Coordinates of C-alpha atoms (C1' of nucleotides) in Angstrom, one line a residue:
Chain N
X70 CA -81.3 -26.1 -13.8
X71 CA -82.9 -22.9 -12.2
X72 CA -86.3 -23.7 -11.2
X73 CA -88.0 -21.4 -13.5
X74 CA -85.8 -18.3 -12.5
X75 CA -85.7 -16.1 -15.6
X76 CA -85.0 -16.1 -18.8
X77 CA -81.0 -16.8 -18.5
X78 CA -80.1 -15.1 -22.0
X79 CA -77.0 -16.2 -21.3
X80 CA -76.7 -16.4 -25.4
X81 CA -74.5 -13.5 -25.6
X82 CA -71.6 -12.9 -24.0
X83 CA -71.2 -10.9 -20.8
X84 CA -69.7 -7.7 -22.8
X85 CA -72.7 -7.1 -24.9
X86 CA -74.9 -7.5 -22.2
X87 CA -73.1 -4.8 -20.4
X88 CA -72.9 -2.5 -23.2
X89 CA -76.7 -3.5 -23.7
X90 CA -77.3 -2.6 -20.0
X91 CA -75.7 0.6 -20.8
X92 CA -77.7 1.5 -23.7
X93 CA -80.6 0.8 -22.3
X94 CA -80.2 3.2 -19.8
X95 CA -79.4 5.8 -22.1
X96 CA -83.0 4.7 -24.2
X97 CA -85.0 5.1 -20.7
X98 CA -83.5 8.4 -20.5
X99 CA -84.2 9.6 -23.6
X100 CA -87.4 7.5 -24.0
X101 CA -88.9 9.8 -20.7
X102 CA -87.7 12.9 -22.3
X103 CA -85.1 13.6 -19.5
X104 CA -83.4 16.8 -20.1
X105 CA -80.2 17.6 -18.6
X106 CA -80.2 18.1 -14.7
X107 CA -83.1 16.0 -14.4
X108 CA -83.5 13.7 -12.0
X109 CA -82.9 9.7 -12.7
X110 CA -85.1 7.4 -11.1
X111 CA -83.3 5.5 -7.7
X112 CA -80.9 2.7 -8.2
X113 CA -83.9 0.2 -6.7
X114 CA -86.4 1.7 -9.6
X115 CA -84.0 1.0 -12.3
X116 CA -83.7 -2.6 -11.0
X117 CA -87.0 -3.1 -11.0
X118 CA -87.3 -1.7 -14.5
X119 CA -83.8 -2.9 -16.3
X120 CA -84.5 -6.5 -14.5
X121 CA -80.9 -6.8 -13.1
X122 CA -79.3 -6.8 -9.8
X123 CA -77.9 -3.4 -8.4
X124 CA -74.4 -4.2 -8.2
X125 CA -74.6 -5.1 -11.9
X126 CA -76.6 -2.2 -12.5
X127 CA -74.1 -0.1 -10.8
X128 CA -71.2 -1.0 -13.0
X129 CA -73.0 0.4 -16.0
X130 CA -74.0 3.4 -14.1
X131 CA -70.4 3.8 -12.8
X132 CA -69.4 3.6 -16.7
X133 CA -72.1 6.5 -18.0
X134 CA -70.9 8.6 -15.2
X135 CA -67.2 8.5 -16.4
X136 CA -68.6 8.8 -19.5
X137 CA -70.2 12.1 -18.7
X138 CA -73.9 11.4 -19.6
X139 CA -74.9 11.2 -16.0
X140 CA -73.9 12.9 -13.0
X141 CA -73.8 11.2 -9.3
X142 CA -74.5 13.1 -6.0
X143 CA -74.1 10.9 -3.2
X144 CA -76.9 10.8 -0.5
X145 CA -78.9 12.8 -3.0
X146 CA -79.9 11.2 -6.4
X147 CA -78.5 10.7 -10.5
X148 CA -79.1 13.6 -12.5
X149 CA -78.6 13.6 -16.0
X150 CA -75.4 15.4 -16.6
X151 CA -74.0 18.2 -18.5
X152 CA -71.3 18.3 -21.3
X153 CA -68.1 16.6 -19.6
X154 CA -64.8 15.3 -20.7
X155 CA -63.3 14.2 -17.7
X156 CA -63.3 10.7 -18.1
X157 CA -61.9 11.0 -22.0
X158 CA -58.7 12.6 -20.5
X159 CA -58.0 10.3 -17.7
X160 CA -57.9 7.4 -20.6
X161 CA -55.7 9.3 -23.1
X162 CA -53.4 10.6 -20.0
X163 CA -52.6 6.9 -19.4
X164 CA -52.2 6.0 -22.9
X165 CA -49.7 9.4 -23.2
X166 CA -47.7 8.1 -20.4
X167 CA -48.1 3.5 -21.5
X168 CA -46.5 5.8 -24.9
X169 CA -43.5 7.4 -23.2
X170 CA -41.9 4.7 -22.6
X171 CA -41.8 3.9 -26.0
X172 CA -41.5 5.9 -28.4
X173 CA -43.8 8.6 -27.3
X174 CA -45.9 7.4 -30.6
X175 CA -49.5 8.5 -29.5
X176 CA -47.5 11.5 -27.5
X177 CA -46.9 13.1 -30.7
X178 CA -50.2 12.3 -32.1
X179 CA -51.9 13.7 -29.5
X180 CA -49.7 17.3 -30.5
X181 CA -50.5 16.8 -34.1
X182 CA -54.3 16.8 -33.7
X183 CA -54.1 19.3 -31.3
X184 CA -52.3 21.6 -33.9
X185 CA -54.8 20.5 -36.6
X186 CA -57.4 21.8 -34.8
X187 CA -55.5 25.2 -33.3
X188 CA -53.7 25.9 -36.6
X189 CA -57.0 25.3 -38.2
X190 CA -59.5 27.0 -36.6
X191 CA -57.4 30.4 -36.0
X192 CA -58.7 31.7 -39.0
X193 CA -62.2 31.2 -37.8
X194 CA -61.8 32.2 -34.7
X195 CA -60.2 35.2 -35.5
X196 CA -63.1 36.5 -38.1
X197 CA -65.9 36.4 -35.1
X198 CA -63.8 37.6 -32.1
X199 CA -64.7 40.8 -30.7
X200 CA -62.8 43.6 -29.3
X201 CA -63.5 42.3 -25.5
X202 CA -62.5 38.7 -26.5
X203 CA -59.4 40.0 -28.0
X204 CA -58.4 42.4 -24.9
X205 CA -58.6 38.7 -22.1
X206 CA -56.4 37.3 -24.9
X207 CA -54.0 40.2 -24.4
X208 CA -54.5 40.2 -20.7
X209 CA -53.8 36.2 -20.4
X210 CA -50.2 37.2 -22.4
X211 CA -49.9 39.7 -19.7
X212 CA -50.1 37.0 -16.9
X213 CA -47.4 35.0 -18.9
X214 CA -45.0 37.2 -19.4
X215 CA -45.0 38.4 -15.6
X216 CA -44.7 35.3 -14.0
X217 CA -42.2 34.5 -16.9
X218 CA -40.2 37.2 -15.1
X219 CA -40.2 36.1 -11.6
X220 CA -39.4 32.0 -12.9
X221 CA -42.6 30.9 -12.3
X222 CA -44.4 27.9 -14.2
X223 CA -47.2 29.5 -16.3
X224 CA -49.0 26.1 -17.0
X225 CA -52.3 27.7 -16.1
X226 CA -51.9 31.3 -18.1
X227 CA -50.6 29.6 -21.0
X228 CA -54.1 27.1 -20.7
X229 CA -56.2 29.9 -20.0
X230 CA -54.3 32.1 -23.4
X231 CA -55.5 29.1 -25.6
X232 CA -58.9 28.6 -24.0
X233 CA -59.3 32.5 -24.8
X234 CA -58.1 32.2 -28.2
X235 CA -61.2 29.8 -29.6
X236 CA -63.4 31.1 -27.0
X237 CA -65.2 33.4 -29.9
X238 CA -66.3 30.4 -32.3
X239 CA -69.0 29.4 -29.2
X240 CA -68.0 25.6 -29.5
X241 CA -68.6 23.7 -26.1
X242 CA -67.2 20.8 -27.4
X243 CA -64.1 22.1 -29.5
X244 CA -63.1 23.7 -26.0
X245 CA -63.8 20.3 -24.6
X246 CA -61.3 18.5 -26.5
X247 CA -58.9 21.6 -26.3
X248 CA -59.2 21.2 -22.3
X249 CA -58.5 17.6 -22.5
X250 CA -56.0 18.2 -24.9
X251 CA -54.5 20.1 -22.8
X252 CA -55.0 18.2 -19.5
X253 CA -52.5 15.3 -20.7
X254 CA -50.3 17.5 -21.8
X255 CA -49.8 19.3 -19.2
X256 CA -49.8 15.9 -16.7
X257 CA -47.0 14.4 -19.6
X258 CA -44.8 17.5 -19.4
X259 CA -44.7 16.9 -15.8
X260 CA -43.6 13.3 -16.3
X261 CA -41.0 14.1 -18.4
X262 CA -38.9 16.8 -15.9
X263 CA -38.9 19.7 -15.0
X264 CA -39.1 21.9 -18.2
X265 CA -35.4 23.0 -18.7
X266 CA -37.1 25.7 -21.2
X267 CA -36.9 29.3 -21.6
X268 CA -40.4 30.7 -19.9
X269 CA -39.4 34.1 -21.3
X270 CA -39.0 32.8 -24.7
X271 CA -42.3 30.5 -24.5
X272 CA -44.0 33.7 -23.2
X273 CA -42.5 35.4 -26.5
X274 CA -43.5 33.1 -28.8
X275 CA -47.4 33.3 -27.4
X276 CA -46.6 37.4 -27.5
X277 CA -46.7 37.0 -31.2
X278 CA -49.3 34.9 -31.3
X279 CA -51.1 37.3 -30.0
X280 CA -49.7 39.7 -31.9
X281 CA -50.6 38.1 -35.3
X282 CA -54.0 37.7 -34.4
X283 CA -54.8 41.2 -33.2
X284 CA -53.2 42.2 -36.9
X285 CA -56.1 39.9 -38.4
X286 CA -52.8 37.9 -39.8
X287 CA -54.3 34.7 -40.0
X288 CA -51.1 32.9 -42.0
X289 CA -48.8 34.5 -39.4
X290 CA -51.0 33.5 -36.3
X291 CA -51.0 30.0 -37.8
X292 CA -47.8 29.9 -38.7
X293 CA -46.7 31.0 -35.1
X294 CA -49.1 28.3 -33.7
X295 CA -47.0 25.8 -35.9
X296 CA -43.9 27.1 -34.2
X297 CA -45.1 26.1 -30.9
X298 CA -46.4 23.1 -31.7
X299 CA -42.9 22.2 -33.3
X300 CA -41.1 23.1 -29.7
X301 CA -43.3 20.6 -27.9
X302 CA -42.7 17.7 -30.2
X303 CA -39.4 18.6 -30.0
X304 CA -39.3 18.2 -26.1
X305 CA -41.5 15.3 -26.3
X306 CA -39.0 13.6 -28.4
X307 CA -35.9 14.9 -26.1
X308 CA -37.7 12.6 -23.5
X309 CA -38.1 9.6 -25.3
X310 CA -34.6 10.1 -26.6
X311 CA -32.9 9.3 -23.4
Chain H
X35 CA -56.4 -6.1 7.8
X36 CA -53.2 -4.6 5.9
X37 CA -53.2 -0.8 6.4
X38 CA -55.7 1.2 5.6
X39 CA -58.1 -1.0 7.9
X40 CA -58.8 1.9 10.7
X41 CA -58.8 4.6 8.5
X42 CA -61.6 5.3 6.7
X43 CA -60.4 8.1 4.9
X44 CA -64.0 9.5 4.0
X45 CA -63.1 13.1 4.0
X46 CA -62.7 13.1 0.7
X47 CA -66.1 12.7 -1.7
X48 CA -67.0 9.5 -2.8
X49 CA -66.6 10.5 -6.5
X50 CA -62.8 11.8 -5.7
X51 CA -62.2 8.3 -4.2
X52 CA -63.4 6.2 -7.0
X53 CA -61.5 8.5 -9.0
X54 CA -58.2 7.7 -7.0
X55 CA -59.1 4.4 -7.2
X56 CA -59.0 4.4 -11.4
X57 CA -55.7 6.5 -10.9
X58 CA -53.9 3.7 -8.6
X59 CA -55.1 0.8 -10.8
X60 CA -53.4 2.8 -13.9
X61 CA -50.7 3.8 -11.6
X62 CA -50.0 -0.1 -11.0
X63 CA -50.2 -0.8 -14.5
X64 CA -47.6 1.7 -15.0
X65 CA -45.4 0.4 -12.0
X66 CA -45.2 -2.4 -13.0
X67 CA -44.4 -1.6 -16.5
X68 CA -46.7 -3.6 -17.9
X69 CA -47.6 -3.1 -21.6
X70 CA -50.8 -3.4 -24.3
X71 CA -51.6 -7.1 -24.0
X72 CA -49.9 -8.1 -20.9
X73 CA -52.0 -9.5 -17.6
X74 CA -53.2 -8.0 -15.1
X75 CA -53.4 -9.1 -11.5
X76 CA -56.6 -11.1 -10.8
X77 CA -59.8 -9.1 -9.1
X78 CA -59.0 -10.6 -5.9
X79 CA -55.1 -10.0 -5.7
X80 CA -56.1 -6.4 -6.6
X81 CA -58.6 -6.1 -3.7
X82 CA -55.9 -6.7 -1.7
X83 CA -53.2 -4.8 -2.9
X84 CA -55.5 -1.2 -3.2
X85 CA -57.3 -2.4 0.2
X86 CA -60.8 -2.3 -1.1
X87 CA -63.7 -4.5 -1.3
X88 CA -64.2 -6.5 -4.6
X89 CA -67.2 -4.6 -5.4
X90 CA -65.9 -1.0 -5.4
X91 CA -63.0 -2.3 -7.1
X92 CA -65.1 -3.7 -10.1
X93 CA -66.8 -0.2 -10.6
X94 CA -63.7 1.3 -11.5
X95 CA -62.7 -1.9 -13.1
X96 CA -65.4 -1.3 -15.4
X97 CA -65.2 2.4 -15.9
X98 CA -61.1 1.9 -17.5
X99 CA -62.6 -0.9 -19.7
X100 CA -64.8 1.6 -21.1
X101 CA -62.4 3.8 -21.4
X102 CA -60.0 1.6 -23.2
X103 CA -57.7 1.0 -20.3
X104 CA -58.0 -2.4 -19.9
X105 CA -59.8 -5.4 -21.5
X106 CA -61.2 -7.8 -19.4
X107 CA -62.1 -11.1 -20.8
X108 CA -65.0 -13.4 -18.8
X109 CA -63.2 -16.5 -17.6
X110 CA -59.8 -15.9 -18.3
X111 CA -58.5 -12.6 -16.6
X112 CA -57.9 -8.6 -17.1
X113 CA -55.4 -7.5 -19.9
X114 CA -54.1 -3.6 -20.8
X115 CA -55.6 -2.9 -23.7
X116 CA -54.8 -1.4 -27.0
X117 CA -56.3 1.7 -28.3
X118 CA -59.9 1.9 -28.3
X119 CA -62.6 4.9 -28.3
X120 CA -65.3 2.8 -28.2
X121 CA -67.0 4.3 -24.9
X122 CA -66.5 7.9 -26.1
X123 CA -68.3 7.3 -28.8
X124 CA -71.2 6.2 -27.1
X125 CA -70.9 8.9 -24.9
X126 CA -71.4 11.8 -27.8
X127 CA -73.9 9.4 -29.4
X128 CA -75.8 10.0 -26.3
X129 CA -75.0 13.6 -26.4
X130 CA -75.9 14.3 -29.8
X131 CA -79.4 12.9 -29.8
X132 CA -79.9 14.2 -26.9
X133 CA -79.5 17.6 -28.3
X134 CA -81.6 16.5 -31.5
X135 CA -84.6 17.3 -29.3
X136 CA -83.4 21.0 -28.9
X137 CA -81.7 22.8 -31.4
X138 CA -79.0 20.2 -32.1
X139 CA -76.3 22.2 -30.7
X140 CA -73.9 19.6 -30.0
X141 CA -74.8 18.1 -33.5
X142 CA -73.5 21.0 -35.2
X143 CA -70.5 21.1 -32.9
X144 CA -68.9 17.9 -34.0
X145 CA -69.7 18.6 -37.7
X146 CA -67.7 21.8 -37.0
X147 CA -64.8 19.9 -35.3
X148 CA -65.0 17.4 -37.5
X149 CA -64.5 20.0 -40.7
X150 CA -61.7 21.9 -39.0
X151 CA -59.7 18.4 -38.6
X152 CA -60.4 16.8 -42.1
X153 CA -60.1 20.3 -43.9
X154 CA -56.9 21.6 -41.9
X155 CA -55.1 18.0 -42.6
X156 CA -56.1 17.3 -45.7
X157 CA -53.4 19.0 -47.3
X158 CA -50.8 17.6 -45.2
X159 CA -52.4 13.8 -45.8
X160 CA -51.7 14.8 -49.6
X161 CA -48.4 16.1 -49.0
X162 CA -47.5 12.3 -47.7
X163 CA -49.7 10.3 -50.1
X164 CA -48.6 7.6 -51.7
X165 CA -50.1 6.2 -55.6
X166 CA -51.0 2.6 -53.6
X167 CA -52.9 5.3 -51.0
X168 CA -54.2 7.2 -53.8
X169 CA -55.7 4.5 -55.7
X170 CA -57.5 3.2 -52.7
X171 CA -58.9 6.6 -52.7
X172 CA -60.3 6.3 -55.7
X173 CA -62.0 2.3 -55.6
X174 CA -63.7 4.1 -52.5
X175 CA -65.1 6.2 -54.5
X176 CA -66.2 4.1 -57.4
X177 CA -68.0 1.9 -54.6
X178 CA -69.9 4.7 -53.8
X179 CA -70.4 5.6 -56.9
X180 CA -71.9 1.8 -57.8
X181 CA -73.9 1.8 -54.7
X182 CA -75.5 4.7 -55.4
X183 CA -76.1 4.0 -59.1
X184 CA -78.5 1.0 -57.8
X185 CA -80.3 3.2 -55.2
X186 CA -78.6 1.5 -52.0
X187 CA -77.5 3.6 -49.2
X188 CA -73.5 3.6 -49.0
X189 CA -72.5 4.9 -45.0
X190 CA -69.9 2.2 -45.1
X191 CA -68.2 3.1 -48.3
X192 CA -68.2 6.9 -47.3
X193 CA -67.2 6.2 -44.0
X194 CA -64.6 3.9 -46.0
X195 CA -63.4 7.1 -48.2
X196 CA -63.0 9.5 -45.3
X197 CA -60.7 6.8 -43.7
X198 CA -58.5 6.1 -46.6
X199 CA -58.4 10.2 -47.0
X200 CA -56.4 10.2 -43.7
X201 CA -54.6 6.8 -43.7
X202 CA -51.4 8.9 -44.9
X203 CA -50.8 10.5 -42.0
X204 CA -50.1 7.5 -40.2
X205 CA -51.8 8.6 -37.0
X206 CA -54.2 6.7 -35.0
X207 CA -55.4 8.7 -33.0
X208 CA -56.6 11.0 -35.7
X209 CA -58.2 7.8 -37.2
X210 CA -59.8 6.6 -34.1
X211 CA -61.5 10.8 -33.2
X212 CA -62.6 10.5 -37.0
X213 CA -63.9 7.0 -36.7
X214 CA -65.7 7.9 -33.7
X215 CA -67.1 11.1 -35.2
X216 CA -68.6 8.5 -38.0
X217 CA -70.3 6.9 -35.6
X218 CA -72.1 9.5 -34.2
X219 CA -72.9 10.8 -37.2
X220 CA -74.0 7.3 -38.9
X221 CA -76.0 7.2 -35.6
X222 CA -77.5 11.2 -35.7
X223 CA -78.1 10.1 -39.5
X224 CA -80.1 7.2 -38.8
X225 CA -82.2 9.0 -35.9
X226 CA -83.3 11.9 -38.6
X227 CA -84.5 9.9 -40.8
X228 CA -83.8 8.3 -43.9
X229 CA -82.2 10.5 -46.5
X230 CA -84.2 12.3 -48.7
X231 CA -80.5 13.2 -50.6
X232 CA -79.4 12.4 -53.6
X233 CA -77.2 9.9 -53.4
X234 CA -75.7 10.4 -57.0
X235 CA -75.0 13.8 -56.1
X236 CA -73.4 12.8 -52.5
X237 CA -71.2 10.3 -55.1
X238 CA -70.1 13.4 -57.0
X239 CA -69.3 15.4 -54.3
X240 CA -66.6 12.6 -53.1
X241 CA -65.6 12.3 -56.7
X242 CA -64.9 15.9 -57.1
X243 CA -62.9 15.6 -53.4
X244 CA -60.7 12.7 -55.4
X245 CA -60.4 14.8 -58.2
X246 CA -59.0 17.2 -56.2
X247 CA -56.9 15.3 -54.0
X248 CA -55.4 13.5 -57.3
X249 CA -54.7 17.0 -59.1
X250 CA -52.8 18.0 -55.9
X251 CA -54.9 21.1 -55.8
X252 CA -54.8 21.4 -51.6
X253 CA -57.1 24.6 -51.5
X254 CA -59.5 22.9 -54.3
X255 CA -59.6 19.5 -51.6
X256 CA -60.1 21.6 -49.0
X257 CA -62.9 23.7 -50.7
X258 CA -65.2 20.9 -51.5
X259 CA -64.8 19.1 -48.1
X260 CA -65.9 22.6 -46.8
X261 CA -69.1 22.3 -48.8
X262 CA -69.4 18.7 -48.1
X263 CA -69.8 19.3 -44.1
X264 CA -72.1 22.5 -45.2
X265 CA -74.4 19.6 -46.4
X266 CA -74.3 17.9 -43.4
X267 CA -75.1 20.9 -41.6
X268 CA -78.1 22.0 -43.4
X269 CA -79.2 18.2 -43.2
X270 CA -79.1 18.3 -39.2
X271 CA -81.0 22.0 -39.3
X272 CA -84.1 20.5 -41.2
X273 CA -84.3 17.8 -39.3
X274 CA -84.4 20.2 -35.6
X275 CA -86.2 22.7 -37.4
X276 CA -89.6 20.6 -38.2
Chain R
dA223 C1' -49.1 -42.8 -30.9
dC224 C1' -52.7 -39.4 -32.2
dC225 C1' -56.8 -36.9 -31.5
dG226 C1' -61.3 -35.6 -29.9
dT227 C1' -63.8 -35.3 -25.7
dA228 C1' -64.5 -34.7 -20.7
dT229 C1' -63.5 -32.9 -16.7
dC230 C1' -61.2 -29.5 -13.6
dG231 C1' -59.6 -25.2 -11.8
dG232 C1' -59.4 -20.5 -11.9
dA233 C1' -61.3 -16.1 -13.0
dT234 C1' -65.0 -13.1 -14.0
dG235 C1' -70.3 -12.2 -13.8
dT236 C1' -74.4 -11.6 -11.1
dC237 C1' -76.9 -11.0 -7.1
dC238 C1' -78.3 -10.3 -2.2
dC239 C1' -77.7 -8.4 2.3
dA240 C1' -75.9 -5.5 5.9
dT241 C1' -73.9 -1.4 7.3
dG242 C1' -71.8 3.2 6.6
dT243 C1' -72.0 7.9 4.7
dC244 C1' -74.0 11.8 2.8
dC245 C1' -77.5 15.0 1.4
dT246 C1' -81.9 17.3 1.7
dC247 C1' -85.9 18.6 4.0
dC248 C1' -88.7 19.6 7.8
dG249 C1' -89.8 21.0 12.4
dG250 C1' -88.7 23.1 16.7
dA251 C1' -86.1 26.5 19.5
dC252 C1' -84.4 31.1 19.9
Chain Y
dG119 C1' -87.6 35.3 10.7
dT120 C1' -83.5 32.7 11.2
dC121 C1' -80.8 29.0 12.7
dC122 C1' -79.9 24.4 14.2
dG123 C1' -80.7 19.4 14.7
dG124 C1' -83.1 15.1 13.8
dA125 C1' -85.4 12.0 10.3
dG126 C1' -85.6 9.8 6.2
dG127 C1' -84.1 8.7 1.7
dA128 C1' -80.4 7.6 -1.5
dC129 C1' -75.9 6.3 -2.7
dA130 C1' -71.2 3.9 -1.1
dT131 C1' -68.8 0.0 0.5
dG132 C1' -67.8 -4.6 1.8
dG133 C1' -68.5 -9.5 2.1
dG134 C1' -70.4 -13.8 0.7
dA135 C1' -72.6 -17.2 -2.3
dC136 C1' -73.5 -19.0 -6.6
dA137 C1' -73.5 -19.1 -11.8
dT138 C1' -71.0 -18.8 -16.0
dC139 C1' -67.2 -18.9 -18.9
dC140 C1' -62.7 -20.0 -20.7
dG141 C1' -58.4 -22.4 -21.0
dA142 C1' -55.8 -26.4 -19.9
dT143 C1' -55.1 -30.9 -18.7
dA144 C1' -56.2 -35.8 -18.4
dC145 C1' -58.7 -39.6 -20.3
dG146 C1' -60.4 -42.9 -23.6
dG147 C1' -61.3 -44.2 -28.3
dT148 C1' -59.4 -45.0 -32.7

DNA sequence: ACCGTATCGGATGTCCCATGTCCTCCGGAC
DNA sequence: GTCCGGAGGACATGGGACATCCGATACGGT
């Protein structure tokens, strides 16, 4: 027996003392009114203060960090962080790719939430976007369809076109999920090959996106949306095919 | 040691190392085609293979079992996981009371994602709807209906309904962002306050979203899950606004 | 022969310590 | 006034030791 070490609440299981550890970090923060970009207190305070060792203490603080609700500067300090969805990608990437090698099950989930949300949202986006909002959506087709011309990959205009298109309905975290969205996408399409697709014609189809949505067509901008979506489950399923 | 023994390879940023770290382990898993439920290598074996210490290796150990990577189970060993948004919902938890104390920003975000999913898909959950589904539906909403007939609060049994709306569509992923948008909410919910609503009148608005769904009247479904999150919204705005 | 219990081995959990690395700040030199 | 370099603080990494937990095997009673 410990000679009157602590309490060893070794009652619960490991798990829900990490997940406890974890919460009770995010109770300190919110308990000393910490706003973000302020300043933690040092990895030796919040041993002191959470009553574990650092290492343990580090594991939890690794885990907000990936999480996004704190940020890390080495040599300098823990800050409280802003919005960020880096850590959600990275987890769905991997499960897109465990998928592929299946059936591409959660692949094609992935496309039909992102669709839900595109196809749904048009319509509101489209009835708050101004004239400036509409010419960078103009100007991101622009970028598409030149680099279609000289057979270059347009991974990052095509991002950028979407980005632009929900831009106007001021929703940090709908653009969030877009970008992640997007992210594993973009890494699965580079698992699967080299795209043996048509960039002109993909730089077409967003050219009437575009050009359904600067007619304040909202059917025809969702229907197009629903087009595309259609051509990457269909190349999605090509891959798993084989 | 192995390789990497005389090259510290610290030109890079801590964070982008920890990062490649995550990326190998998941690369491994990959590799070595293992699949949801399968082993992993033990800690040790892993310190070896990635050529880091056992420390550093269990802080990104931890950071893919919160991200649903892996499981790891005390005793016994590490296992890929199955599908699991656990951590990102404590994340936006985080995120959302955080932003209680300002203007709830991020609050109002995820009711607005959260309408655009459920009211862009509920017309294609009806178009796959089956009577067994359909009937579900409905004891879901005469649970809420009891429950709020004796005055007891009825989260689960809404959060029930909601589910059983989407089961249809057969797509987890869906199920697991809508779960996790519960949560937060459930969580948000419980932070404001308790309800001053009428639950009888929260019953009938899911009754007349059955009624709807039953009649096959897509635009009518969609229509009152529109007012529904208009509720929710208004709910989140008091509570900032005092 | 069967079954519950006891022990064992392996794996993870927690912690401490030592050292390396990075960042910011402050003070001196130009 | 500006720029550069040292000092100090804070996080990063690695290793070791011990505690805890779980599953499996071996033992002894029935």
């Amino acid at each position: 027996m410990p000679p009157a070490n602590m309490v060893p609440p070794a009652r619960f299981s490991a798990q829900a003392r990490l997940r406890a550890l974890q919460s009770d970090i995010m109770e300190l923060i919110l308990e000393r009114e910490l706003e973000a970009g302020d300043a933690l207190p040092t990895e030796n305070e919040l041993c002191v203060a959470l009553g574990v060792g650092r290492n343990t203490l580090r594991e939890s603080l690794k885990v907000l960090q990936a999480l996004g609700v704190i940020e890390i500067r080495h040599g300098f300090g823990m800050f409280v962080a802003p919005s960020n969805f880096e850590a959600l990608a990275d987890g769905l990437i991997f499960r897109g790719r465990l998928s592929l090698r299946h059936h591409g099950l959660e692949a094609l989930q992935l496309v039909d939430v992102r669709q839900a949300l595109e196809s749904g949202l048009i319509g509101s986006a489209m009835d708050v976007m101004t004239a400036e909002e509409l010419a960078a959506i103009e100007a991101a087709v622009v970028r598409m369809e030149e680099l279609a011309a000289s057979g270059e990959a347009f991974m990052e205009a095509a991002s950028d076109f979407h980005s632009r298109l929900f831009a106007p309905l001021n929703n940090e975290l709908l653009l969030n999920l877009l970008g992640v969205f997007w992210r594993v996408y973009r890494k699965i399409h580079s698992e699967i090959g080299p795209d043996g697709e048509d960039l002109v014609a993909l730089a077409a189809l967003h050219r009437n996106i575009f050009t359904a949505v600067a007619a304040g067509d909202k059917a025809g901008a969702s229907e197009q949306l629903t087009r595309h979506f259609d051509g990457i489950r269909r190349r999605i399923r090509e891959a798993v095919g084989e």
